[in-house]
Coordinates of C-alpha atoms in Angstrom, one line a residue:
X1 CA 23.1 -3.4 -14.8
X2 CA 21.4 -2.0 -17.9
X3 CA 18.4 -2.2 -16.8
X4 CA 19.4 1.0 -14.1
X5 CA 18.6 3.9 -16.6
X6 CA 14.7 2.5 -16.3
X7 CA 15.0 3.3 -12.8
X8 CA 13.3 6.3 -10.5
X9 CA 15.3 8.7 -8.8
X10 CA 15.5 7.5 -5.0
X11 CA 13.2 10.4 -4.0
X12 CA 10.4 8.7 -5.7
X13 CA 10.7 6.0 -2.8
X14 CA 8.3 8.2 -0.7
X15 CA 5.6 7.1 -3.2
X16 CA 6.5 4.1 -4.3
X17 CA 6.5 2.6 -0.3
X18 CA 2.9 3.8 0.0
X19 CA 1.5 3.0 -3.2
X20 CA 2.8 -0.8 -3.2
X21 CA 1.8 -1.1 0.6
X22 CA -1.7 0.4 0.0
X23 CA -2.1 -2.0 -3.0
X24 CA -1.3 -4.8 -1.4
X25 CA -3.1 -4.0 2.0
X26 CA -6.4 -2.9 -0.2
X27 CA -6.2 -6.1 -1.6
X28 CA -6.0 -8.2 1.1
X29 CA -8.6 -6.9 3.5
X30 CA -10.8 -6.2 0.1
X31 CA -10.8 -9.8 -0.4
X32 CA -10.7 -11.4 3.0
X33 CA -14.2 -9.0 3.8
X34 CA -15.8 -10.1 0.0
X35 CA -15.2 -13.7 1.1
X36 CA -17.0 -13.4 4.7
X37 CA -19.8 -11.8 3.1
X38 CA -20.4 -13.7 0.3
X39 CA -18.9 -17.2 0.5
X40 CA -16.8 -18.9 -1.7
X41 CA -19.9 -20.0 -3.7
X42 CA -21.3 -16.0 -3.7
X43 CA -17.3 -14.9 -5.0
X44 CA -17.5 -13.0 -8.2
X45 CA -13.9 -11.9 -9.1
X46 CA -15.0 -9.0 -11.3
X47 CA -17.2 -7.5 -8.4
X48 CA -14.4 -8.2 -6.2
X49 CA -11.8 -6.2 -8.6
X50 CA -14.4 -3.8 -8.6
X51 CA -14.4 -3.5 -5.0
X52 CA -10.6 -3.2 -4.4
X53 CA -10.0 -0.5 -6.8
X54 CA -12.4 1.6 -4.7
X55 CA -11.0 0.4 -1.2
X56 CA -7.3 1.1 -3.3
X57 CA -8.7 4.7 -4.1
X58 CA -9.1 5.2 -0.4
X59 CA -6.7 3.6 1.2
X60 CA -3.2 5.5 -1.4
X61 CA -4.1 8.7 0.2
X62 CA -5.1 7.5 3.5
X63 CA -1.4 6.2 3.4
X64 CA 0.2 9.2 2.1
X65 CA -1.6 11.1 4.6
X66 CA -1.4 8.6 7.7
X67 CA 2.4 7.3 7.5
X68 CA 4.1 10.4 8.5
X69 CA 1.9 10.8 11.7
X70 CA 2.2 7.3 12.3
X71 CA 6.1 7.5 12.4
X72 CA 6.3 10.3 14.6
X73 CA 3.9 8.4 17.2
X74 CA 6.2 5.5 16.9
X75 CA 9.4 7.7 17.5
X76 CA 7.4 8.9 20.9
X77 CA 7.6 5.0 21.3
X78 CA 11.0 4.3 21.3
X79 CA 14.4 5.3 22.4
X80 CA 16.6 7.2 20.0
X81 CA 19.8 5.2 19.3
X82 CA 23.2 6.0 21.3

């Protein structure tokens, strides 16, 4: 397709996973924990935004940091293939 060249380099998945997960986890639980404190009449989207780019800036490193040990614990888990 020609839209291939714009394209990262496969390594970059290693990244990519992590910062799209992180985003949209941050996102989620940002928002989910502004609307039990706060009500939907309390909700303030640019205090919320606010919010979730701090919870984002936490949570992309927690990820890059966490996955790997996570996988391993889950290998310990379960049987390796035949």
């Amino acid at each position: 397709s020609q839209f291939n060249r714009y394209k990262l380099h496969p390594r970059m998945m290693h990244i990519l996973v992590p910062l799209f997960l992180s985003c949209g986890m941050s996102c989620i639980v940002s928002f989910v924990s502004t609307l039990l404190s706060v009500g939907w009449s309390g909700f303030a989207f640019g205090e919320w935004l606010g919010a979730w780019m701090i919870s984002w800036l936490v949570a992309f490193p927690s990820v890059l940091i966490l996955l790997p040990i996570m996988r391993r614990l889950a290998l310990m888990l379960v049987r390796k293939p035949e």
